PDB file of C-alpha atoms in Angstrom:
ATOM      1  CA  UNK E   1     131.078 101.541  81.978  1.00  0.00           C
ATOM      2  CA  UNK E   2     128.916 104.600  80.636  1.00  0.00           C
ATOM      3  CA  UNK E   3     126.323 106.192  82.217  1.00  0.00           C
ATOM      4  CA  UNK E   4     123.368 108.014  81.046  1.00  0.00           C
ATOM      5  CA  UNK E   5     124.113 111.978  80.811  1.00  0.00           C
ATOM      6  CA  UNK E   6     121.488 113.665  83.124  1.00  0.00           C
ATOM      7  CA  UNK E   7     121.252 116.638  84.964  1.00  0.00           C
ATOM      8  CA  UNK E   8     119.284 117.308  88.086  1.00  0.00           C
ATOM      9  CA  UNK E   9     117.978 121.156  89.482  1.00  0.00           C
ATOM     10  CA  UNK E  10     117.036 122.248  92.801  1.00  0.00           C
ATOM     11  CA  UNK E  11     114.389 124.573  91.747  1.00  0.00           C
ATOM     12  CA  UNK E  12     113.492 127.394  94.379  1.00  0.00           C
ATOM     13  CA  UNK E  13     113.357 124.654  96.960  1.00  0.00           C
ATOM     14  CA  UNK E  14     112.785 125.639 100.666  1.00  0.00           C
ATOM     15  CA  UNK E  15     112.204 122.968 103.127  1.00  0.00           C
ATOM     16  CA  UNK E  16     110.406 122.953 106.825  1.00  0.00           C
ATOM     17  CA  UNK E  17     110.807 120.800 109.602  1.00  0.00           C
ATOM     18  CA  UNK E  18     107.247 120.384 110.958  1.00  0.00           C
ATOM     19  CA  UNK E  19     105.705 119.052 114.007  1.00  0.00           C
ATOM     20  CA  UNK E  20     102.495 119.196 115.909  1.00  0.00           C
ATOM     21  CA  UNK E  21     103.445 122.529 117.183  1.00  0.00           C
ATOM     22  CA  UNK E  22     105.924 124.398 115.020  1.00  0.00           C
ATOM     23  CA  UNK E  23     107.266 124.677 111.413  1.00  0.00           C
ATOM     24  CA  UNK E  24     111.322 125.413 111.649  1.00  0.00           C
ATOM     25  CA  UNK E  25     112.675 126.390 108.602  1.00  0.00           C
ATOM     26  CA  UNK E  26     115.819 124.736 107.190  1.00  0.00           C
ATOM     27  CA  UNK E  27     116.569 125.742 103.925  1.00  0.00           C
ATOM     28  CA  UNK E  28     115.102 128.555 101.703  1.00  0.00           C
ATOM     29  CA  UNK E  29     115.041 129.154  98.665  1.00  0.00           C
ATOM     30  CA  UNK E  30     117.513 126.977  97.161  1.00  0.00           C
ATOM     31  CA  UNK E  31     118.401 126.817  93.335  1.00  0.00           C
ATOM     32  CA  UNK E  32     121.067 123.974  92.276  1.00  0.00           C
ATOM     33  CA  UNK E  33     122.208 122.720  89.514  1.00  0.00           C
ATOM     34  CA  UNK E  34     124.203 119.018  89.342  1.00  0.00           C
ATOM     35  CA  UNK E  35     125.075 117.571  86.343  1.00  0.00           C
ATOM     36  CA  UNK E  36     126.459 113.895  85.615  1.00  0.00           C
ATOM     37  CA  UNK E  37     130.195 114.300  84.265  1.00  0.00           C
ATOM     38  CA  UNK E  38     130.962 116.407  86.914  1.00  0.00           C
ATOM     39  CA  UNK E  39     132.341 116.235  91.186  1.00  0.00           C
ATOM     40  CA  UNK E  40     130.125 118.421  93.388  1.00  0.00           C
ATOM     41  CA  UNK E  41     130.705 119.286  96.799  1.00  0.00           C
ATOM     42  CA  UNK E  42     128.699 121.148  99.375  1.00  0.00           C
ATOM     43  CA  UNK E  43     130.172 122.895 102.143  1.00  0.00           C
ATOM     44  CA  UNK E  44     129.258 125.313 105.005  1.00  0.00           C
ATOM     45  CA  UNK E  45     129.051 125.590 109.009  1.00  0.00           C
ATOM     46  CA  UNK E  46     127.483 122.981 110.984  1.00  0.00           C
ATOM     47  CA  UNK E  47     123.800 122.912 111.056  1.00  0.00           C
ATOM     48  CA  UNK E  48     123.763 125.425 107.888  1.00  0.00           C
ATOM     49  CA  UNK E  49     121.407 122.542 105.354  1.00  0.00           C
ATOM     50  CA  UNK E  50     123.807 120.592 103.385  1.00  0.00           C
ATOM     51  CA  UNK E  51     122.139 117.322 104.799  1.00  0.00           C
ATOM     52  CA  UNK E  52     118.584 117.956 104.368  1.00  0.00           C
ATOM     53  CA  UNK E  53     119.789 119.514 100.929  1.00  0.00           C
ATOM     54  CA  UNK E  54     121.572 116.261 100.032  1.00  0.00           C
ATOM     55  CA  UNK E  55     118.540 114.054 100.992  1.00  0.00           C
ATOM     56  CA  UNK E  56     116.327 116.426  99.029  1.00  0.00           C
ATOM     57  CA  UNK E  57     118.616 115.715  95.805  1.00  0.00           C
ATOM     58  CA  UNK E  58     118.031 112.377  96.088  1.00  0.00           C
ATOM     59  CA  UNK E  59     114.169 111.989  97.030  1.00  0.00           C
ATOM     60  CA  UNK E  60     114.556 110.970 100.499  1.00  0.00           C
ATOM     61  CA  UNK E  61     112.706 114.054 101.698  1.00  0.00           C
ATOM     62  CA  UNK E  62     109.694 116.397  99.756  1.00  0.00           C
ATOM     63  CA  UNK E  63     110.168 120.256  99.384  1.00  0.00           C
ATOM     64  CA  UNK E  64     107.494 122.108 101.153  1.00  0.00           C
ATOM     65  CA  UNK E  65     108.078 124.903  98.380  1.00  0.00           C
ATOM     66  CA  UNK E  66     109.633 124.346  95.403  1.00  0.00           C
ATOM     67  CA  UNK E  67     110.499 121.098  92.991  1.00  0.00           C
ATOM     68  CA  UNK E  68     113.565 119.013  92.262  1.00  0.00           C
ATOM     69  CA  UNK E  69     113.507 118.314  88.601  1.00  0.00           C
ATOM     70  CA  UNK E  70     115.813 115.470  86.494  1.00  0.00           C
ATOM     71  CA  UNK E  71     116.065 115.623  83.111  1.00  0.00           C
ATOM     72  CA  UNK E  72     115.100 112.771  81.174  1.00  0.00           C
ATOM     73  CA  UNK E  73     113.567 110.931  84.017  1.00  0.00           C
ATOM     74  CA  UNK E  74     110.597 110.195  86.679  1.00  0.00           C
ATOM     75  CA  UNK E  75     111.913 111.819  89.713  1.00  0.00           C
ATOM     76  CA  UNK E  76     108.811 111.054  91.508  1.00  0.00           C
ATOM     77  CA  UNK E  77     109.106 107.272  90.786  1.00  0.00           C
ATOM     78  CA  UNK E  78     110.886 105.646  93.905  1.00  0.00           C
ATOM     79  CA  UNK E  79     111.783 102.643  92.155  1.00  0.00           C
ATOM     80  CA  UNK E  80     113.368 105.037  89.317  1.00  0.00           C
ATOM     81  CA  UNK E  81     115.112 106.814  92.046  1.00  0.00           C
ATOM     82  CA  UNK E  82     116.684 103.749  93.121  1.00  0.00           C
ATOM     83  CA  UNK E  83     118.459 102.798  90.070  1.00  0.00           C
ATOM     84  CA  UNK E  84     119.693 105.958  89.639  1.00  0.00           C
ATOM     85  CA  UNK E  85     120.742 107.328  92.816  1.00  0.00           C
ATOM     86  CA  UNK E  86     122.802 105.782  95.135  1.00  0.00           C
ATOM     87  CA  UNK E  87     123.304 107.292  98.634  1.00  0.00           C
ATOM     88  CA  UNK E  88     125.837 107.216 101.738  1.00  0.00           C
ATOM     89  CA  UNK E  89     124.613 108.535 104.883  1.00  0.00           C
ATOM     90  CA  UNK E  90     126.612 110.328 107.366  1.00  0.00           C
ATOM     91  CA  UNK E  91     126.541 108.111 109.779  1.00  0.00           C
ATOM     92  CA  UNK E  92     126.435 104.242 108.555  1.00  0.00           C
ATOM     93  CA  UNK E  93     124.990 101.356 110.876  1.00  0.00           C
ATOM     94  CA  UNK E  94     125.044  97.590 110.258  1.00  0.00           C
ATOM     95  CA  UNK E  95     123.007  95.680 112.493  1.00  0.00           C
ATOM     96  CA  UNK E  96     123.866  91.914 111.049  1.00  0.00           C
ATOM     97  CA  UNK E  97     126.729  90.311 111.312  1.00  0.00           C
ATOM     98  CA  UNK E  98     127.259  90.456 107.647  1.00  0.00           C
ATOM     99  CA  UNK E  99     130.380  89.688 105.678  1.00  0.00           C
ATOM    100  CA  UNK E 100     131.993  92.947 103.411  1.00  0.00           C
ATOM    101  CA  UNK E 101     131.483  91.430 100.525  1.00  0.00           C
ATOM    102  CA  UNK E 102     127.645  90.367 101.319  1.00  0.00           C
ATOM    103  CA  UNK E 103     127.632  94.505 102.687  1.00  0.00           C
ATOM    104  CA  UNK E 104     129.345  95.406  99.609  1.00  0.00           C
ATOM    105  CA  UNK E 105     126.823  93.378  97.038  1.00  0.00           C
ATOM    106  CA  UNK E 106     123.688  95.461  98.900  1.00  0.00           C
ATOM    107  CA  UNK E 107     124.522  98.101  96.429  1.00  0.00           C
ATOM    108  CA  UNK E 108     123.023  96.075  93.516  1.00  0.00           C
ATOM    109  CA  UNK E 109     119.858  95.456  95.411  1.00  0.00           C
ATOM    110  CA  UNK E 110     117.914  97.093  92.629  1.00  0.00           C
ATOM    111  CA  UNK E 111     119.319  95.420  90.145  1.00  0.00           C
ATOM    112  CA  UNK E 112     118.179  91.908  90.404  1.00  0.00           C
ATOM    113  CA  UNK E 113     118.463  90.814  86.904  1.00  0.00           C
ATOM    114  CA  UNK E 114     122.013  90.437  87.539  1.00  0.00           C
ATOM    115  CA  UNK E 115     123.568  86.540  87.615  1.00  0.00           C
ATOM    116  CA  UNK E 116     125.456  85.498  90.700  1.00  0.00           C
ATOM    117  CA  UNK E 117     129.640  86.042  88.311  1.00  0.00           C
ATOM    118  CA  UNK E 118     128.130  89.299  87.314  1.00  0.00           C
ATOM    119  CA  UNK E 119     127.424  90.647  90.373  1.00  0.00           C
ATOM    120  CA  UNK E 120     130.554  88.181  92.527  1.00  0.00           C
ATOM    121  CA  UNK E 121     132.513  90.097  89.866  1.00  0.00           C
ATOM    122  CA  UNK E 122     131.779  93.941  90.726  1.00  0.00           C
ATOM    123  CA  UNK E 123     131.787  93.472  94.316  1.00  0.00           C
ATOM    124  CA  UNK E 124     135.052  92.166  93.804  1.00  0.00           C
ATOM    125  CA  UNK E 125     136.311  94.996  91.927  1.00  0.00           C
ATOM    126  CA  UNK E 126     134.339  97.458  94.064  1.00  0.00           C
ATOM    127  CA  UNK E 127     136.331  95.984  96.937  1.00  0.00           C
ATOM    128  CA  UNK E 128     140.074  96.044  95.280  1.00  0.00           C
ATOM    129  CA  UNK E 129     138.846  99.638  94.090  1.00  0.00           C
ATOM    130  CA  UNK E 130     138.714 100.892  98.030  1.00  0.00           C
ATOM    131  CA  UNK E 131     141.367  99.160  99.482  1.00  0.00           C
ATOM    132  CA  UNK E 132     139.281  96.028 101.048  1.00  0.00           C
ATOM    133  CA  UNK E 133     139.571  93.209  98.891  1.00  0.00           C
ATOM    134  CA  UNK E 134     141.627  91.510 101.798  1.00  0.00           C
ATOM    135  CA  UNK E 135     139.030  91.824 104.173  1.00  0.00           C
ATOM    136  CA  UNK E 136     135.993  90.430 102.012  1.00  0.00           C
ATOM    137  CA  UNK E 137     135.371  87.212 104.457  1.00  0.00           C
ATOM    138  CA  UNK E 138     135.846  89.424 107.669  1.00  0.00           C
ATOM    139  CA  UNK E 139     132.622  90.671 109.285  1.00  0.00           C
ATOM    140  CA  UNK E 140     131.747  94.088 108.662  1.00  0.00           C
ATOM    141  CA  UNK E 141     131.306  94.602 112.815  1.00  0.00           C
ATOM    142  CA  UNK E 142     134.354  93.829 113.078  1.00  0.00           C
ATOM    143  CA  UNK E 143     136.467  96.049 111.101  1.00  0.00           C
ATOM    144  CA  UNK E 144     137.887  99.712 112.140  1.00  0.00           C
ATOM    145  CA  UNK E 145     135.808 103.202 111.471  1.00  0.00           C
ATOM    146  CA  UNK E 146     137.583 103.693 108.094  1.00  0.00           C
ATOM    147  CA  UNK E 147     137.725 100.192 106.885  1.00  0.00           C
ATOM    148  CA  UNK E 148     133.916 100.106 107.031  1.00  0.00           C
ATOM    149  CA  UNK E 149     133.870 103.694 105.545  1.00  0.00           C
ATOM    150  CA  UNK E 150     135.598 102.121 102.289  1.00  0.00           C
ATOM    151  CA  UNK E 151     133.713  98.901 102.221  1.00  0.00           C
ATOM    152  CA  UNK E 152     130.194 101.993 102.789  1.00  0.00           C
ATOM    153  CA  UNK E 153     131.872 103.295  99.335  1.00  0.00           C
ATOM    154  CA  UNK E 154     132.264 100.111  97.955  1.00  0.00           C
ATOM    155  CA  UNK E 155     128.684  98.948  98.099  1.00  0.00           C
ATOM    156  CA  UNK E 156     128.387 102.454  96.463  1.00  0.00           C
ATOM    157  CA  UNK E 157     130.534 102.019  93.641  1.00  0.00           C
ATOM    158  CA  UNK E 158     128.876  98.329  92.727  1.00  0.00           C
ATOM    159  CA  UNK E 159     125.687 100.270  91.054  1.00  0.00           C
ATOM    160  CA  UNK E 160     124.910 101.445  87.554  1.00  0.00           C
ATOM    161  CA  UNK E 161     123.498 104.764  89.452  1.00  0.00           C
ATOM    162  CA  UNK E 162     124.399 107.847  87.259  1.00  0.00           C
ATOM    163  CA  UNK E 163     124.276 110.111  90.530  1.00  0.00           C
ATOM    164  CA  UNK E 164     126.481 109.140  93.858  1.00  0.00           C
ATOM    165  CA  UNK E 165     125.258 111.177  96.693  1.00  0.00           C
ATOM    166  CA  UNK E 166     127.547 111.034 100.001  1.00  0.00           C
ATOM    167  CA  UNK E 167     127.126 112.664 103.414  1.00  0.00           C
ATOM    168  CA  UNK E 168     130.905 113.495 104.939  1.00  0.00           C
ATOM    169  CA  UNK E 169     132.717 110.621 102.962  1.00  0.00           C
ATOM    170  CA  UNK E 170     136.104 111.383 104.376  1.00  0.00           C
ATOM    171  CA  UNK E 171     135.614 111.745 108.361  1.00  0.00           C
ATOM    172  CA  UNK E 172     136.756 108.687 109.257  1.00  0.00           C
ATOM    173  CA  UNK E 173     139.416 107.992 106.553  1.00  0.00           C
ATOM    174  CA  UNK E 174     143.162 108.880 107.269  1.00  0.00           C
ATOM    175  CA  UNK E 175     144.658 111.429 105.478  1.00  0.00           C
ATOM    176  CA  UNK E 176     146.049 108.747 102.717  1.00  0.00           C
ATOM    177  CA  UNK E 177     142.434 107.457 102.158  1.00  0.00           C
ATOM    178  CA  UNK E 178     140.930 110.612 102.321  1.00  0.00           C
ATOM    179  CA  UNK E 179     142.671 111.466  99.297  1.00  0.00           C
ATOM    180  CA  UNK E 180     142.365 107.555  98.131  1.00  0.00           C
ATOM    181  CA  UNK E 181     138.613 108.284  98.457  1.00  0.00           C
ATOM    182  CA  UNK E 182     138.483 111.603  96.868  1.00  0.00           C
ATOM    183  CA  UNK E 183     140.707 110.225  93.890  1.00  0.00           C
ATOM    184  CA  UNK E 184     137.951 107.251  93.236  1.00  0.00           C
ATOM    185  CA  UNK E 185     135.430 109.742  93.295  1.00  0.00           C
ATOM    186  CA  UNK E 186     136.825 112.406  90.767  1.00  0.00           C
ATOM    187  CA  UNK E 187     137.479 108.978  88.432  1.00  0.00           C
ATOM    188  CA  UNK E 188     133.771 108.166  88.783  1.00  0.00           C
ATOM    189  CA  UNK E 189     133.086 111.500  87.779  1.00  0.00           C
ATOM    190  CA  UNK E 190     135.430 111.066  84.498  1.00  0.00           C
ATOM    191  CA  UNK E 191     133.632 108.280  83.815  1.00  0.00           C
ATOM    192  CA  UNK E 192     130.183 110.398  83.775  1.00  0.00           C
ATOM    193  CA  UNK E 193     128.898 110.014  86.830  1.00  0.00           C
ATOM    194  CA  UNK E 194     127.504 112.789  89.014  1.00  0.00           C
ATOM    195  CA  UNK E 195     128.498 113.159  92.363  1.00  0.00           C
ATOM    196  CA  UNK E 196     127.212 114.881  95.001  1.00  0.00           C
ATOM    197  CA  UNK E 197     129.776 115.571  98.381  1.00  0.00           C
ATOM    198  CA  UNK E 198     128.694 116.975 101.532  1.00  0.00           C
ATOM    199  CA  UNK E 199     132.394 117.714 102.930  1.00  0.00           C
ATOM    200  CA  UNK E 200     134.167 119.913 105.470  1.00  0.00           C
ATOM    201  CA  UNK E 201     137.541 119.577 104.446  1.00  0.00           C
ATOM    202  CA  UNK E 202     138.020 122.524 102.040  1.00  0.00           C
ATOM    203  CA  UNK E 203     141.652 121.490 100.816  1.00  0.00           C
ATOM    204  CA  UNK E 204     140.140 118.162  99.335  1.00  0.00           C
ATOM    205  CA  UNK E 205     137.222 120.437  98.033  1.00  0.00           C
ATOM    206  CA  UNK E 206     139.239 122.779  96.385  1.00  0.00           C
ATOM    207  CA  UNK E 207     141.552 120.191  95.115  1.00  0.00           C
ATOM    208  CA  UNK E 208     139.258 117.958  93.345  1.00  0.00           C
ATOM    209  CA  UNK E 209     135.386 118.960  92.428  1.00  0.00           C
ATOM    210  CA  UNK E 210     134.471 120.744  89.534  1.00  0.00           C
ATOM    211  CA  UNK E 211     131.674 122.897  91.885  1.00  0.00           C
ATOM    212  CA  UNK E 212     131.282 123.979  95.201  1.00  0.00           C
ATOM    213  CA  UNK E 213     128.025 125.312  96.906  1.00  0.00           C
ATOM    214  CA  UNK E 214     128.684 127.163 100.176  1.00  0.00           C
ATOM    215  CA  UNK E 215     125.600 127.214 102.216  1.00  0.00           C
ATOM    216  CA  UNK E 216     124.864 129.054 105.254  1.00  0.00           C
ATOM    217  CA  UNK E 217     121.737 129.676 107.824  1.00  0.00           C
ATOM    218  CA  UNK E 218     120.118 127.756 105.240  1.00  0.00           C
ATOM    219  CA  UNK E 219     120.523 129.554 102.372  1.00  0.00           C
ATOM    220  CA  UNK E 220     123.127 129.360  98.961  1.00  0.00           C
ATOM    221  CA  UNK E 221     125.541 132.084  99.864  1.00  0.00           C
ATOM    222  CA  UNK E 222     127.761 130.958  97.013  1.00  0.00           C
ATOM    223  CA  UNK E 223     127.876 128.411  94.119  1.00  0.00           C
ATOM    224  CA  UNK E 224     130.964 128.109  91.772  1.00  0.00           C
ATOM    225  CA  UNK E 225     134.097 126.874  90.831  1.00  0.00           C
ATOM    226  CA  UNK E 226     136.187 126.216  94.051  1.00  0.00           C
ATOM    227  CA  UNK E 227     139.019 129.246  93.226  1.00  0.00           C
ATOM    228  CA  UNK E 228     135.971 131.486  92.962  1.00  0.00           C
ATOM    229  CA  UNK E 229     134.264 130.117  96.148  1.00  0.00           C
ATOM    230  CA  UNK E 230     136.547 128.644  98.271  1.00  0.00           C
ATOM    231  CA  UNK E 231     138.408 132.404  99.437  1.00  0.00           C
ATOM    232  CA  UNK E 232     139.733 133.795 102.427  1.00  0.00           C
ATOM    233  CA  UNK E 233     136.853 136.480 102.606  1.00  0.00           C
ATOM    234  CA  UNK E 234     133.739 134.659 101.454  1.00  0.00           C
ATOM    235  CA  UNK E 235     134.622 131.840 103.722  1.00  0.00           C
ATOM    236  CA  UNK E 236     135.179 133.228 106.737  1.00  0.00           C
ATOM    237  CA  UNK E 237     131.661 135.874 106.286  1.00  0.00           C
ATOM    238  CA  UNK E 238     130.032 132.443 106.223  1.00  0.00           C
ATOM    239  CA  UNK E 239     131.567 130.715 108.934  1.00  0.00           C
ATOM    240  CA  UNK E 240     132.377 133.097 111.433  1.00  0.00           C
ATOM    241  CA  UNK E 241     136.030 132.829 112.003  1.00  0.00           C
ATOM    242  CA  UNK E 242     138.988 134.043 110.084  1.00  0.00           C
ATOM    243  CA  UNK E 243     140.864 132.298 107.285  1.00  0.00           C
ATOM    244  CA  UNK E 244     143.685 132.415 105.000  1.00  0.00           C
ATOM    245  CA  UNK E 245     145.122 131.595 101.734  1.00  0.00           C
ATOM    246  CA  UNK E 246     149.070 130.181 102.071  1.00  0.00           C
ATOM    247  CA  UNK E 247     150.694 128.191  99.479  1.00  0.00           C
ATOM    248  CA  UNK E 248     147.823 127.263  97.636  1.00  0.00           C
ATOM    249  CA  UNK E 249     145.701 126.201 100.666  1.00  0.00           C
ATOM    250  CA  UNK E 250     142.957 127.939 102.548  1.00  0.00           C
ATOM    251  CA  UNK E 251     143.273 127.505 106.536  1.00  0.00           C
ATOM    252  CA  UNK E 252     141.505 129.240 109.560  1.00  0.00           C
ATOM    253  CA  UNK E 253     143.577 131.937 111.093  1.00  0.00           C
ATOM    254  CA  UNK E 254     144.607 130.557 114.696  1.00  0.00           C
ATOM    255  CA  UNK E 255     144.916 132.708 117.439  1.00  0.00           C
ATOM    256  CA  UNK E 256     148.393 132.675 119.637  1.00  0.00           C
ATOM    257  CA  UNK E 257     147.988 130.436 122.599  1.00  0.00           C
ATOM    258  CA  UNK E 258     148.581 132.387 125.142  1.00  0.00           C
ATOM    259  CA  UNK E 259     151.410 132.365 127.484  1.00  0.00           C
TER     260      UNK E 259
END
């Protein structure tokens, strides 16, 4: 399958959360670039933005300062948006006692014109793809964390959307399908698609995206290739605890229990 090349900035984009009484802050001043073709990831401490800048990438919340351009398309269109960006929240809820497959096939939604083989056919493949074909008839309340983490990416991977956006894909997965996951995802990205990771496990990060945006108190503190981001002493600056490089892998320094 190809995928239209497009690219999509983050152009001096702060965003507030605002209520009745106060206006919070959240992030400032953030400039981004993501580009189909290519696996992104964004990392940082807890609470540092990489959500709200996630949802801003994909429309699903407004910059109070600043715009969020694509080129070659109408960003402001929500209908537009749908096609082309497909999303996985953090935290994924299913309500209905719905098969996997019938979850799966959600991701074509916006894509009606599709006939019944066409789209019985992806959400078939989607399924093999993650590691759930076996489960299809089995309702999605009833499978584990990770199985319905894989059928989540499966209902992802059914769309013709040139950008994949996903909120901590790996923190249910063990560490085979975290890699599993990560594989798919830098094969999408082969394939031309542009992916967008919020992730905490900088091993996988390092491993397999192409850049790496390392965001703290809600602010870009770096943006790069991983080797040039992902170090010992810009890491641990950023998250407040000490870290190490060791055989090709970056790890917090633990302290010795004591005795």
């Amino acid at each position: 399958m190809s995928y239209m090349p497009m690219s999509l900035d983050l152009q001096a984009v702060h965003y507030d959360a605002i209520s009745r009484r106060s206006r919070l802050p959240i992030v400032t001043d953030i400039n981004l670039h993501f580009a189909t073709g290519q696996l992104h990831a964004l990392i940082g401490p807890n609470g540092a933005g990489k959500t709200t800048v996630l949802r801003l990438a994909c429309g699903l919340l407004s910059p109070t300062q600043g715009e969020v351009v694509v080129q070659s398309g109408r960003f402001e269109d929500r209908q537009w948006r749908a096609r082309h960006f497909a999303y996985l929240p953090q935290f994924q809820s299913v309500a209905w006692p719905l098969s996997t497959r019938e979850v799966a096939a959600l991701g074509l939604y916006s894509f009606a014109e599709m006939t019944r083989a066409e789209i019985q056919s992806r959400v078939e493949h989607a399924l093999e793809r993650c590691g759930v074909v076996d489960l299809r008839d089995r309702l999605i309340t009833e499978l584990s964390g990770g199985e319905r983490a894989r059928v989540m990416l499966a209902r992802l991977l059914v769309s013709d959307a040139p950008f994949l956006l996903l909120d901590e894909p790996v923190q249910s997965l063990d560490p085979a399908w975290a890699i599993g996951l990560m594989t798919i995802l830098a094969e999408e990205a082969a394939a031309g698609r542009g992916i967008i990771c919020v992730m905490h496990d900088l091993n996988l990060v390092r491993h397999y995206c192409d850049q790496v945006a390392l965001l703290g108190n809600g602010a870009l503190q770096a943006y790069g290739a991983p080797a040039r981001v992902i170090r010992a002493e810009i890491l641990q600056s950023v998250f407040a605890t000490p870290f190490q490089d060791r055989d090709g892998f970056v790890l917090p320094r633990l302290e010795p229990v004591p005795s």
